[in-house]
Tab-separated table of C-alpha atoms in Angstrom:
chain	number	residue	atom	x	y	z
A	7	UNK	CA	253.847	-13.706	-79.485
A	8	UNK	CA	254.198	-16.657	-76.646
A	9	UNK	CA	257.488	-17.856	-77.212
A	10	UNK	CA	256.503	-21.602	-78.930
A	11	UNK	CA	258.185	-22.809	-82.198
A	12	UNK	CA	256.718	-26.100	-84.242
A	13	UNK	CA	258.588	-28.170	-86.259
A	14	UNK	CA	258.625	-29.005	-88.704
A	15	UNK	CA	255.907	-26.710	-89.960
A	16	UNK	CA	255.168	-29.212	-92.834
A	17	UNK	CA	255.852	-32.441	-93.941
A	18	UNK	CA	254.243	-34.641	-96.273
A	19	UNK	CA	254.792	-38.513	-95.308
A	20	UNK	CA	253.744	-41.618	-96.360
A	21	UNK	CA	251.476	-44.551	-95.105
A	22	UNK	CA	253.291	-46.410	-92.241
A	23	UNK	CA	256.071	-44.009	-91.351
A	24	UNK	CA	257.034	-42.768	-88.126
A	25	UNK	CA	256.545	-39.102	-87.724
A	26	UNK	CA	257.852	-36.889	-84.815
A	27	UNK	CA	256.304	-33.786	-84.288
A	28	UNK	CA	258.077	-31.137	-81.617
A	29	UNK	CA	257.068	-28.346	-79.745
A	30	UNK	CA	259.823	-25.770	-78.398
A	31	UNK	CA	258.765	-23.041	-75.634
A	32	UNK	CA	260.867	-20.418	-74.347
A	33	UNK	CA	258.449	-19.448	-71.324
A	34	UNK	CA	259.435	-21.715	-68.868
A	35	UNK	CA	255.712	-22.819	-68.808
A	36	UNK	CA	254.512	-25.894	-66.886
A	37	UNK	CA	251.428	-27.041	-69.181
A	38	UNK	CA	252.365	-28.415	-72.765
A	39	UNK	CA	249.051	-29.705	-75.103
A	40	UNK	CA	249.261	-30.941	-78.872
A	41	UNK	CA	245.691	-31.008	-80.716
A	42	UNK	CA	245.055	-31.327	-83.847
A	43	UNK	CA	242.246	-29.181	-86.006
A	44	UNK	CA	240.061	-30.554	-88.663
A	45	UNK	CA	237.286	-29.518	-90.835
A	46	UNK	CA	233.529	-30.329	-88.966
A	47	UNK	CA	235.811	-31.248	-86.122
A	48	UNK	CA	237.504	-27.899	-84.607
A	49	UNK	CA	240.552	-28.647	-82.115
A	50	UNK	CA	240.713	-31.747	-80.001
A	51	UNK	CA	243.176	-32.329	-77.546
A	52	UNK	CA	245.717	-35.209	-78.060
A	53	UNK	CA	248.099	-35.527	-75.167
A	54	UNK	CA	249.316	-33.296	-72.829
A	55	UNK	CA	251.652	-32.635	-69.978
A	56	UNK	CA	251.881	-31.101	-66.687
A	57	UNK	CA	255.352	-31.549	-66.300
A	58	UNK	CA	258.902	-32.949	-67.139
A	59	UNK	CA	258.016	-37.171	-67.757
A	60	UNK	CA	254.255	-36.336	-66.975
A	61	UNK	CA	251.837	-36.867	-69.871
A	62	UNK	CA	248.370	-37.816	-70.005
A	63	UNK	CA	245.362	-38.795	-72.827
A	64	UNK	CA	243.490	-36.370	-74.436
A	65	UNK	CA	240.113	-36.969	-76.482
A	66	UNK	CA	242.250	-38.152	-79.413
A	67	UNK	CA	245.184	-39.883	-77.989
A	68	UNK	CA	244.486	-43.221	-80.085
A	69	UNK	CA	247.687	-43.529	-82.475
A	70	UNK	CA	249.721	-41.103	-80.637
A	71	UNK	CA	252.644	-40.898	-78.444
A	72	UNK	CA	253.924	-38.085	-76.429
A	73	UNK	CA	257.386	-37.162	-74.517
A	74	UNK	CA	258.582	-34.656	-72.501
A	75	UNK	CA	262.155	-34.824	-71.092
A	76	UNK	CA	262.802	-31.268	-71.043
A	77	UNK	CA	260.684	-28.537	-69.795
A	78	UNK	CA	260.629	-27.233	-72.764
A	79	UNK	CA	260.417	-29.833	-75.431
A	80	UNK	CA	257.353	-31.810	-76.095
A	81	UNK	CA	257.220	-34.029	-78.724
A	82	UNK	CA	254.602	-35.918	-80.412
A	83	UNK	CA	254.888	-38.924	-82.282
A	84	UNK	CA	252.787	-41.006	-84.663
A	85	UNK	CA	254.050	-44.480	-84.567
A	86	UNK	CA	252.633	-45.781	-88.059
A	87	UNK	CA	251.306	-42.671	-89.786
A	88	UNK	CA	247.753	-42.873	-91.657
A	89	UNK	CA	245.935	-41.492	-94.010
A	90	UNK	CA	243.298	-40.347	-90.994
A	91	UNK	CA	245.671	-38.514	-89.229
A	92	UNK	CA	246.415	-35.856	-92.174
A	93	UNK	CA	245.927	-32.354	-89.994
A	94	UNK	CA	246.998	-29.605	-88.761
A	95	UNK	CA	248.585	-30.250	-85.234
A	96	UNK	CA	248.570	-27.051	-82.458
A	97	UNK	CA	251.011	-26.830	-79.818
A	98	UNK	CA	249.776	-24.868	-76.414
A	99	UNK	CA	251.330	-23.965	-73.386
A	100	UNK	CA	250.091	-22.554	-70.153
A	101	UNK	CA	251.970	-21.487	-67.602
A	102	UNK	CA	248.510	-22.728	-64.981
A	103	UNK	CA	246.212	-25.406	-64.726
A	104	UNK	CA	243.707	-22.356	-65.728
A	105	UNK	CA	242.149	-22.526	-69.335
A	106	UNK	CA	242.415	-18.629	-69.977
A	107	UNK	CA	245.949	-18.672	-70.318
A	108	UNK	CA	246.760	-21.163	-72.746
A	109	UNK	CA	248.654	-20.311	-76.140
A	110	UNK	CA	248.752	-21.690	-79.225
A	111	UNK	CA	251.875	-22.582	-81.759
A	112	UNK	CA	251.972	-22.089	-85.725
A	113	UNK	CA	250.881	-25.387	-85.923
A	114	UNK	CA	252.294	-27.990	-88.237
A	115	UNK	CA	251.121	-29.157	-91.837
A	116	UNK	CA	250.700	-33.032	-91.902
A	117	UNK	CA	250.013	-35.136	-95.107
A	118	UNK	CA	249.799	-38.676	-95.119
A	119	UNK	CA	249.656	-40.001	-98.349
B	17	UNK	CA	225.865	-34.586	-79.978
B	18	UNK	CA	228.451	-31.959	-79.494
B	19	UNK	CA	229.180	-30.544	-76.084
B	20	UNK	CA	229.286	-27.248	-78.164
B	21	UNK	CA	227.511	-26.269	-81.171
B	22	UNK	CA	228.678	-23.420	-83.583
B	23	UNK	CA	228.078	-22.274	-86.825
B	24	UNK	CA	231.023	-22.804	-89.543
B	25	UNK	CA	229.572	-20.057	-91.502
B	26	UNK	CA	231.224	-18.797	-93.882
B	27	UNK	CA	230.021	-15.411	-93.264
B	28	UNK	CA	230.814	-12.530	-94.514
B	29	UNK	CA	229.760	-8.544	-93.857
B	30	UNK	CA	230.490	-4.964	-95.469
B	31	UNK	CA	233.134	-2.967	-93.290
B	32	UNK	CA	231.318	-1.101	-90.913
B	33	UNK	CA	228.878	-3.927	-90.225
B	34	UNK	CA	227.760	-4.950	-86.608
B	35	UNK	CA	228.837	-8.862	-86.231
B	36	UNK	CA	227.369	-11.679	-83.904
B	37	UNK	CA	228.961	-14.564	-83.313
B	38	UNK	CA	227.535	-17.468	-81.465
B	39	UNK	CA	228.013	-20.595	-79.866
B	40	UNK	CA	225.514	-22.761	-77.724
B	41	UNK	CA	226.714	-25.634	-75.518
B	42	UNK	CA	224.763	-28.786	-73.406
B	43	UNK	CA	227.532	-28.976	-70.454
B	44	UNK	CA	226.186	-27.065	-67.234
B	45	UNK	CA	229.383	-27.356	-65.626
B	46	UNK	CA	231.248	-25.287	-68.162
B	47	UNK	CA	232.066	-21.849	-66.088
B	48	UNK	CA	234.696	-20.906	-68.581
B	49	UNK	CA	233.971	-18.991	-71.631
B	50	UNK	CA	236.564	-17.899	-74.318
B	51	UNK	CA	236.471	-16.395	-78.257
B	52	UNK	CA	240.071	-17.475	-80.165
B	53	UNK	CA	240.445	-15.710	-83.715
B	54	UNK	CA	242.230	-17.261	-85.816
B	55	UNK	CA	243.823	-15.813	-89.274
B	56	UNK	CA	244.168	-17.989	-92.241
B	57	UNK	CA	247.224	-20.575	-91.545
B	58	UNK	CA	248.452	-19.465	-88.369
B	59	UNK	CA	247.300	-20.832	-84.344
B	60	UNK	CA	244.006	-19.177	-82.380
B	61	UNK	CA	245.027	-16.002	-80.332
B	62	UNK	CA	242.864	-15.831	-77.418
B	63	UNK	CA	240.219	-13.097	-77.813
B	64	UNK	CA	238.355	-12.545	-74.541
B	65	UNK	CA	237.376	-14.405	-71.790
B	66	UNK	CA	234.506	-14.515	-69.314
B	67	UNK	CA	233.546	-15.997	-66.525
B	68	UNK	CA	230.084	-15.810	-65.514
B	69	UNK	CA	226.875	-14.652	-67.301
B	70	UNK	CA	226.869	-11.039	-68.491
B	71	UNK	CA	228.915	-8.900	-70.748
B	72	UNK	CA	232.733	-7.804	-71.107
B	73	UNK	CA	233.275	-5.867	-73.482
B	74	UNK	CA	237.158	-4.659	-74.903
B	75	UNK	CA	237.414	-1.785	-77.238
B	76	UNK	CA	234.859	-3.168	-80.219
B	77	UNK	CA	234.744	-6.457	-79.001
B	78	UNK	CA	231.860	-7.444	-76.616
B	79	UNK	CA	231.393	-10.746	-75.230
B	80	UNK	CA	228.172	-11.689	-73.693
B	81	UNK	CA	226.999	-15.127	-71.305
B	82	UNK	CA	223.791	-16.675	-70.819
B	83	UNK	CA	224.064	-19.347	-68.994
B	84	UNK	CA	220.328	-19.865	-68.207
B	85	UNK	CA	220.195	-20.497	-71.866
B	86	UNK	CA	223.692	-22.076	-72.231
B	87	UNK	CA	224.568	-19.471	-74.845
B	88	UNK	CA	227.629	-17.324	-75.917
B	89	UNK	CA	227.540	-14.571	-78.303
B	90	UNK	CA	231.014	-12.027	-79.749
B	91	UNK	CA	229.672	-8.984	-81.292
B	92	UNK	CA	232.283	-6.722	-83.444
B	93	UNK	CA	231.622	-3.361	-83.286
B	94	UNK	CA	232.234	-1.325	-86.614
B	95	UNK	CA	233.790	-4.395	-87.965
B	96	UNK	CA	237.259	-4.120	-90.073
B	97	UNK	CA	238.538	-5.760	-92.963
B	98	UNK	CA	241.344	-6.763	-90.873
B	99	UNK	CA	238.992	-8.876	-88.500
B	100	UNK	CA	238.305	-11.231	-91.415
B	101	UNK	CA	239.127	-14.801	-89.396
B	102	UNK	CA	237.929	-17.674	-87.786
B	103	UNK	CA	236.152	-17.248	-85.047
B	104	UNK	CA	236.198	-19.980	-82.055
B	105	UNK	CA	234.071	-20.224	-78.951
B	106	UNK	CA	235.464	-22.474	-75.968
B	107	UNK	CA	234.656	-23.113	-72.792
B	108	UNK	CA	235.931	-25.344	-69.673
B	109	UNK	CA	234.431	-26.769	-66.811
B	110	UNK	CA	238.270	-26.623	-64.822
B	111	UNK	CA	241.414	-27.494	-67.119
B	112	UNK	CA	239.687	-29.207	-70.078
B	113	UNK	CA	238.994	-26.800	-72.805
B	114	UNK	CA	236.373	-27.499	-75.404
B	115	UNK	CA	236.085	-25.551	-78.415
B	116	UNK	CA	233.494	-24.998	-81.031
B	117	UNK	CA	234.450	-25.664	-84.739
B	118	UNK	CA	234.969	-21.821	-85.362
B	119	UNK	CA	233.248	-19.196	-87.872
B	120	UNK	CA	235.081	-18.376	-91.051
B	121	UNK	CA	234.267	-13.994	-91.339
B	122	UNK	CA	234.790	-12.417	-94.017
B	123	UNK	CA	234.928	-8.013	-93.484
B	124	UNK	CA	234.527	-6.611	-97.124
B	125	UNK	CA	235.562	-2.910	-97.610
């Protein structure tokens, strides 16, 4: 298994609150992604980064934040949580710019109630 | 209209079975091709990859390109209960990946 731990893996929040999602690698790898996966939908890229302070919008991006001050912590935040963004949120990595080698996280249970 | 179509199924088979999966997509300048399988509650492992039309196949697993006809099939050979997953088809024109919504299979012994 490619060495990437979520946390927390789920978390039921309400309306309004601030929720931090974060993304752990032990491969050393350059390319960090969050999506998210939902029903009808599949998995749609939210943020991602090519490097240490170096982020950029995905397909999804609106109500979402994204650090990375470590290379190997990437963190994704949802300023004022809502009921739309109840998912289930996928960490990659990839150690190239080169979509064959990208893995994927546990992924993390969110509820917004 | 999605870049790439796929059947959610569910679908399911009798062990043994012979299993097609496919995906068809509307972006030419995808050259990338990919099957994930996901089990239930846990992230897409990457299944096979391809790069240009044709077929790869890996043990029972045969993946097979068409781009004339921008189309993607997996085929399971003497399918397993074990394979019961989601299936997803992506593909990328460079780094973007795109994936399809997936197909829920079900192998019954």
């Amino acid at each position: 298994d490619a060495g990437i731990t979520q946390s927390p893996r789920h978390k039921v929040t309400e309306t309004g609150t601030p929720v931090t999602l974060r993304c752990h690698q032990t491969e050393n790898h350059r390319y960090m992604y969050w999506y998210r996966q939902d029903p009808g939908h599949g998995l749609r890229l939210i943020h991602y980064s090519y490097g240490v302070k170096d982020t950029d919008k995905g397909e999804v991006s609106d109500g979402y934040s994204v650090s990375r001050s470590k290379t190997e912590d990437f963190l994704l935040t949802l300023e004022s949580a809502t009921s739309s963004q109840t998912s289930v949120y996928f960490c990659a990595i990839s150690e190239f710019k080169d979509p064959n080698t990208i893995y994927f996280g546990e992924g993390s249970w969110l509820t917004v109630v | 209209q999605k870049e790439v179509e796929q059947d959610p199924g569910p679908l399911s088979v009798p062990e043994g079975a012979i299993v097609s999966l496919n995906c068809t997509y509307s972006n030419s300048a995808f050259q990338y091709f990919m099957w994930y399988r996901q089990y239930s509650r846990k992230g897409p492992e990457l299944l096979m990859y391809t790069y240009s039309s044709g077929n790869k196949e890996d043990g029972r697993f045969t993946a097979q390109v068409d781009k004339s006809s921008k189309y993607i099939s997996l085929f399971i050979r003497d399918s397993q209960p074990s394979d019961s997953a989601t299936y997803l088809c992506a593909m990328s024109s460079g780094s973007r990946l795109t994936f399809g919504e997936g197909t829920q299979l079900t192998v019954n012994p």
